[in-house]
C-alpha cells in the first residue's frame, strides 16, 4: 500500500549557506544566513539571521544585517525584517524596521524608524528609498535632518 505523501510546508533546508545573484557574470548581491528554507512549490526562500552584500556599480558595496529575510524566487526581490542595519562602503549607514530590495530596479525601500547617517548629517523618517550606490537617497514621512552630528 502506498503511503500518502506529506505535502505540507515542503521546504529544503540549508545551514550556514548563501544565495548569490549574478547578472552577466557580475555579482549583484549575495545573502548569507544561519538558516535557509526553500519552499519546494514556490521556490521562495526564507532566511534567518541574514547578512547581505549588495554590490554597487561604482565598485562599492552595501552590507546589510537583519534577523529575518525572504526572497521571491520569480522577481528575486528580497525583504529583510526585524532590525535592519546597513553600512555602505563610503561609511554611510542606515537602519530600518524592514527593507525591501527590488532586483529589477536595483533599489532599496525601507520602512519604519529610519535613521540615515552620512558624514555629519543624520536624517530620520518613516521611509527611505535608495539606489544601490546610496547616492540617490530619499527619506520621507516626518523627515528630520540634523547637521553636525546629533542635535540637542
PDB file of C-alpha atoms in Angstrom:
ATOM      1  CA  UNK A   1       0.000   0.000   0.000  1.00  0.00           C
ATOM      2  CA  UNK A   2       1.253   3.476  -0.923  1.00  0.00           C
ATOM      3  CA  UNK A   3       1.737   5.940   1.876  1.00  0.00           C
ATOM      4  CA  UNK A   4       0.199   9.395   1.265  1.00  0.00           C
ATOM      5  CA  UNK A   5       2.885  11.994   0.641  1.00  0.00           C
ATOM      6  CA  UNK A   6       3.242  14.826   3.133  1.00  0.00           C
ATOM      7  CA  UNK A   7       2.589  17.902   1.004  1.00  0.00           C
ATOM      8  CA  UNK A   8       2.522  20.414   3.843  1.00  0.00           C
ATOM      9  CA  UNK A   9       5.313  23.002   4.160  1.00  0.00           C
ATOM     10  CA  UNK A  10       7.678  21.220   1.821  1.00  0.00           C
ATOM     11  CA  UNK A  11      10.959  23.017   2.419  1.00  0.00           C
ATOM     12  CA  UNK A  12      14.566  22.272   1.717  1.00  0.00           C
ATOM     13  CA  UNK A  13      16.904  23.309   4.474  1.00  0.00           C
ATOM     14  CA  UNK A  14      20.396  24.690   4.179  1.00  0.00           C
ATOM     15  CA  UNK A  15      22.584  25.607   7.116  1.00  0.00           C
ATOM     16  CA  UNK A  16      25.204  28.329   7.086  1.00  0.00           C
ATOM     17  CA  UNK A  17      24.659  28.820   3.397  1.00  0.00           C
ATOM     18  CA  UNK A  18      24.489  31.627   0.902  1.00  0.00           C
ATOM     19  CA  UNK A  19      22.446  32.698  -2.112  1.00  0.00           C
ATOM     20  CA  UNK A  20      24.248  34.587  -4.845  1.00  0.00           C
ATOM     21  CA  UNK A  21      22.580  36.624  -7.587  1.00  0.00           C
ATOM     22  CA  UNK A  22      24.682  37.223 -10.683  1.00  0.00           C
ATOM     23  CA  UNK A  23      23.918  39.001 -13.936  1.00  0.00           C
ATOM     24  CA  UNK A  24      26.178  38.595 -16.970  1.00  0.00           C
ATOM     25  CA  UNK A  25      28.825  37.012 -14.762  1.00  0.00           C
ATOM     26  CA  UNK A  26      28.805  40.022 -12.445  1.00  0.00           C
ATOM     27  CA  UNK A  27      27.833  39.571  -8.801  1.00  0.00           C
ATOM     28  CA  UNK A  28      24.795  41.724  -7.980  1.00  0.00           C
ATOM     29  CA  UNK A  29      24.206  40.615  -4.410  1.00  0.00           C
ATOM     30  CA  UNK A  30      24.686  37.749  -2.014  1.00  0.00           C
ATOM     31  CA  UNK A  31      22.863  36.693   1.117  1.00  0.00           C
ATOM     32  CA  UNK A  32      24.296  34.543   3.854  1.00  0.00           C
ATOM     33  CA  UNK A  33      22.084  33.139   6.557  1.00  0.00           C
ATOM     34  CA  UNK A  34      22.314  30.808   9.514  1.00  0.00           C
ATOM     35  CA  UNK A  35      19.263  29.019   8.165  1.00  0.00           C
ATOM     36  CA  UNK A  36      17.806  28.984   4.650  1.00  0.00           C
ATOM     37  CA  UNK A  37      14.455  27.360   3.868  1.00  0.00           C
ATOM     38  CA  UNK A  38      13.243  26.921   0.308  1.00  0.00           C
ATOM     39  CA  UNK A  39       9.565  26.262  -0.365  1.00  0.00           C
ATOM     40  CA  UNK A  40       9.577  23.365  -2.837  1.00  0.00           C
ATOM     41  CA  UNK A  41       6.436  24.528  -4.650  1.00  0.00           C
ATOM     42  CA  UNK A  42       7.049  28.277  -4.964  1.00  0.00           C
ATOM     43  CA  UNK A  43      10.867  28.155  -4.618  1.00  0.00           C
ATOM     44  CA  UNK A  44      10.510  31.187  -2.339  1.00  0.00           C
ATOM     45  CA  UNK A  45      13.246  31.454   0.247  1.00  0.00           C
ATOM     46  CA  UNK A  46      13.077  32.264   3.957  1.00  0.00           C
ATOM     47  CA  UNK A  47      16.204  33.275   5.827  1.00  0.00           C
ATOM     48  CA  UNK A  48      17.137  33.522   9.489  1.00  0.00           C
ATOM     49  CA  UNK A  49      19.982  35.728  10.789  1.00  0.00           C
ATOM     50  CA  UNK A  50      20.843  37.318   7.470  1.00  0.00           C
ATOM     51  CA  UNK A  51      23.940  39.101   6.249  1.00  0.00           C
ATOM     52  CA  UNK A  52      23.641  40.552   2.778  1.00  0.00           C
ATOM     53  CA  UNK A  53      26.026  42.338   0.458  1.00  0.00           C
ATOM     54  CA  UNK A  54      24.633  44.425  -2.406  1.00  0.00           C
ATOM     55  CA  UNK A  55      27.322  45.360  -4.919  1.00  0.00           C
ATOM     56  CA  UNK A  56      27.359  48.869  -6.317  1.00  0.00           C
ATOM     57  CA  UNK A  57      28.106  49.981  -9.870  1.00  0.00           C
ATOM     58  CA  UNK A  58      30.809  52.315  -8.574  1.00  0.00           C
ATOM     59  CA  UNK A  59      32.721  49.388  -7.086  1.00  0.00           C
ATOM     60  CA  UNK A  60      31.449  49.941  -3.564  1.00  0.00           C
ATOM     61  CA  UNK A  61      29.085  47.748  -1.621  1.00  0.00           C
ATOM     62  CA  UNK A  62      26.249  47.949   0.854  1.00  0.00           C
ATOM     63  CA  UNK A  63      26.340  45.449   3.720  1.00  0.00           C
ATOM     64  CA  UNK A  64      23.081  44.663   5.448  1.00  0.00           C
ATOM     65  CA  UNK A  65      22.243  42.597   8.509  1.00  0.00           C
ATOM     66  CA  UNK A  66      18.778  41.530   9.651  1.00  0.00           C
ATOM     67  CA  UNK A  67      17.220  38.900  11.923  1.00  0.00           C
ATOM     68  CA  UNK A  68      14.981  37.599   9.131  1.00  0.00           C
ATOM     69  CA  UNK A  69      14.595  37.748   5.400  1.00  0.00           C
ATOM     70  CA  UNK A  70      12.666  36.376   2.447  1.00  0.00           C
ATOM     71  CA  UNK A  71      13.331  36.200  -1.271  1.00  0.00           C
ATOM     72  CA  UNK A  72      10.768  35.938  -4.040  1.00  0.00           C
ATOM     73  CA  UNK A  73      12.095  33.318  -6.466  1.00  0.00           C
ATOM     74  CA  UNK A  74      10.435  34.903  -9.518  1.00  0.00           C
ATOM     75  CA  UNK A  75      11.337  38.575  -9.040  1.00  0.00           C
ATOM     76  CA  UNK A  76      14.481  37.988  -6.895  1.00  0.00           C
ATOM     77  CA  UNK A  77      13.165  40.750  -4.631  1.00  0.00           C
ATOM     78  CA  UNK A  78      14.488  40.479  -1.089  1.00  0.00           C
ATOM     79  CA  UNK A  79      12.581  41.534   2.030  1.00  0.00           C
ATOM     80  CA  UNK A  80      14.582  41.938   5.237  1.00  0.00           C
ATOM     81  CA  UNK A  81      12.761  42.325   8.538  1.00  0.00           C
ATOM     82  CA  UNK A  82      13.419  42.804  12.229  1.00  0.00           C
ATOM     83  CA  UNK A  83      16.013  45.454  12.974  1.00  0.00           C
ATOM     84  CA  UNK A  84      17.757  46.015   9.662  1.00  0.00           C
ATOM     85  CA  UNK A  85      21.168  47.720   9.640  1.00  0.00           C
ATOM     86  CA  UNK A  86      23.033  48.799   6.523  1.00  0.00           C
ATOM     87  CA  UNK A  87      26.586  50.037   6.034  1.00  0.00           C
ATOM     88  CA  UNK A  88      27.834  51.456   2.732  1.00  0.00           C
ATOM     89  CA  UNK A  89      31.488  51.369   1.776  1.00  0.00           C
ATOM     90  CA  UNK A  90      31.617  55.186   1.936  1.00  0.00           C
ATOM     91  CA  UNK A  91      30.751  54.983   5.641  1.00  0.00           C
ATOM     92  CA  UNK A  92      27.080  55.961   5.310  1.00  0.00           C
ATOM     93  CA  UNK A  93      24.727  53.877   7.459  1.00  0.00           C
ATOM     94  CA  UNK A  94      21.007  53.428   7.795  1.00  0.00           C
ATOM     95  CA  UNK A  95      18.680  51.368   9.903  1.00  0.00           C
ATOM     96  CA  UNK A  96      15.008  50.480   9.455  1.00  0.00           C
ATOM     97  CA  UNK A  97      12.375  48.033  10.683  1.00  0.00           C
ATOM     98  CA  UNK A  98      12.184  46.473   7.232  1.00  0.00           C
ATOM     99  CA  UNK A  99      13.965  46.875   3.936  1.00  0.00           C
ATOM    100  CA  UNK A 100      12.906  45.638   0.527  1.00  0.00           C
ATOM    101  CA  UNK A 101      15.385  45.255  -2.332  1.00  0.00           C
ATOM    102  CA  UNK A 102      13.717  45.316  -5.749  1.00  0.00           C
ATOM    103  CA  UNK A 103      16.009  43.451  -8.076  1.00  0.00           C
ATOM    104  CA  UNK A 104      14.625  44.859 -11.327  1.00  0.00           C
ATOM    105  CA  UNK A 105      15.034  48.492 -10.272  1.00  0.00           C
ATOM    106  CA  UNK A 106      18.083  47.756  -8.094  1.00  0.00           C
ATOM    107  CA  UNK A 107      16.579  49.931  -5.393  1.00  0.00           C
ATOM    108  CA  UNK A 108      16.145  49.686  -1.624  1.00  0.00           C
ATOM    109  CA  UNK A 109      12.952  50.696   0.099  1.00  0.00           C
ATOM    110  CA  UNK A 110      12.981  50.904   3.874  1.00  0.00           C
ATOM    111  CA  UNK A 111      10.075  51.399   6.273  1.00  0.00           C
ATOM    112  CA  UNK A 112       9.822  52.244   9.973  1.00  0.00           C
ATOM    113  CA  UNK A 113      12.161  54.119  12.297  1.00  0.00           C
ATOM    114  CA  UNK A 114      14.613  55.192   9.599  1.00  0.00           C
ATOM    115  CA  UNK A 115      17.932  56.602  10.754  1.00  0.00           C
ATOM    116  CA  UNK A 116      20.336  57.558   7.969  1.00  0.00           C
ATOM    117  CA  UNK A 117      23.810  58.846   8.825  1.00  0.00           C
ATOM    118  CA  UNK A 118      26.012  60.270   6.083  1.00  0.00           C
ATOM    119  CA  UNK A 119      29.171  62.085   7.136  1.00  0.00           C
ATOM    120  CA  UNK A 120      27.992  64.573   9.827  1.00  0.00           C
ATOM    121  CA  UNK A 121      24.341  64.506   8.792  1.00  0.00           C
ATOM    122  CA  UNK A 122      21.668  62.416  10.486  1.00  0.00           C
ATOM    123  CA  UNK A 123      18.292  62.048   8.753  1.00  0.00           C
ATOM    124  CA  UNK A 124      15.355  60.359  10.451  1.00  0.00           C
ATOM    125  CA  UNK A 125      11.954  59.485   8.985  1.00  0.00           C
ATOM    126  CA  UNK A 126       9.386  56.792   8.234  1.00  0.00           C
ATOM    127  CA  UNK A 127      10.519  55.723   4.747  1.00  0.00           C
ATOM    128  CA  UNK A 128      13.776  55.554   2.851  1.00  0.00           C
ATOM    129  CA  UNK A 129      14.391  54.982  -0.836  1.00  0.00           C
ATOM    130  CA  UNK A 130      17.885  54.461  -2.185  1.00  0.00           C
ATOM    131  CA  UNK A 131      19.784  53.156  -5.174  1.00  0.00           C
ATOM    132  CA  UNK A 132      22.453  50.507  -4.659  1.00  0.00           C
ATOM    133  CA  UNK A 133      25.145  53.185  -4.636  1.00  0.00           C
ATOM    134  CA  UNK A 134      23.393  55.124  -1.838  1.00  0.00           C
ATOM    135  CA  UNK A 135      23.893  58.227  -3.982  1.00  0.00           C
ATOM    136  CA  UNK A 136      20.238  58.939  -4.695  1.00  0.00           C
ATOM    137  CA  UNK A 137      18.627  58.699  -1.267  1.00  0.00           C
ATOM    138  CA  UNK A 138      15.175  59.997  -0.278  1.00  0.00           C
ATOM    139  CA  UNK A 139      13.827  59.979   3.267  1.00  0.00           C
ATOM    140  CA  UNK A 140      10.116  60.694   3.655  1.00  0.00           C
ATOM    141  CA  UNK A 141       7.448  60.843   6.355  1.00  0.00           C
ATOM    142  CA  UNK A 142       8.261  63.063   9.352  1.00  0.00           C
ATOM    143  CA  UNK A 143      11.722  63.513   7.863  1.00  0.00           C
ATOM    144  CA  UNK A 144      14.165  65.469  10.005  1.00  0.00           C
ATOM    145  CA  UNK A 145      17.715  66.496   9.195  1.00  0.00           C
ATOM    146  CA  UNK A 146      20.366  67.114  11.846  1.00  0.00           C
ATOM    147  CA  UNK A 147      23.704  68.525  10.732  1.00  0.00           C
ATOM    148  CA  UNK A 148      26.923  68.417  12.722  1.00  0.00           C
ATOM    149  CA  UNK A 149      26.156  65.136  14.469  1.00  0.00           C
ATOM    150  CA  UNK A 150      23.307  64.639  16.911  1.00  0.00           C
ATOM    151  CA  UNK A 151      21.393  67.825  17.640  1.00  0.00           C
ATOM    152  CA  UNK A 152      20.079  68.890  21.043  1.00  0.00           C
TER     153      UNK A 152
END
